[in-house]
């Protein structure tokens, strides 16, 4: 069964999912196209984008090679993908390419995701939040809280706080809901902002548990599962960030 996807849709999806390809295992350099959704993961962050193209059987393709092909045919209306037993044919415009395929069953499964909604943002608000907070985190620090953005919902507003231990930035937005907080890793926040910039009319929905983050932006889903993506970490809250500044 052939899969036909508008070129711009596939190009945008490949650009975003490139943020979550991995190098630790060869299979992580591939993109899974299954049931109209393109997915990549580096085992820390998983990015999925609905691209359409029908409900064809899953196919696992080398992300970098497919991305290069799609960039080279930007003038074509659509890209057609025809999976075979060991190879997949990609056609667009007057061009045709053959790519190797891997067993889709080897692609890491996300497993069961059970999260609780935390907050919803207009896309423009999340972009503003990320622009002000992401540059302030310390991604090299061994202290987890310094590599993320604290979202704390309380008293009718949501505070987003980031610090590198020397400077602190706090951004506030109106928000309804009971007191609750979570730390969003800076890289995940940046990927969500990139998705929001591509769909400025979308709503950014953030849901978390003690160990997971799930964000949706229009056709995009960003999932991060790790022990440290945790509300337990945010018990220190803004006071922990202030403590880091005092140090």
XYZ file of C-alpha atoms in Angstrom, residues 129 133 149-152 158-162 169-173:
16
model
C 7.621 31.398 28.015
C 13.221 30.773 30.312
C 11.754 25.002 33.968
C 9.598 24.933 37.061
C 5.887 25.328 36.294
C 3.963 26.122 39.462
C 1.019 29.875 36.629
C 4.634 30.816 37.308
C 7.403 29.546 35.030
C 10.805 29.799 36.685
C 14.282 29.067 35.316
C 13.794 34.456 35.379
C 10.135 34.168 36.351
C 7.253 34.515 33.888
C 3.624 34.552 35.044
C 0.357 33.789 33.250
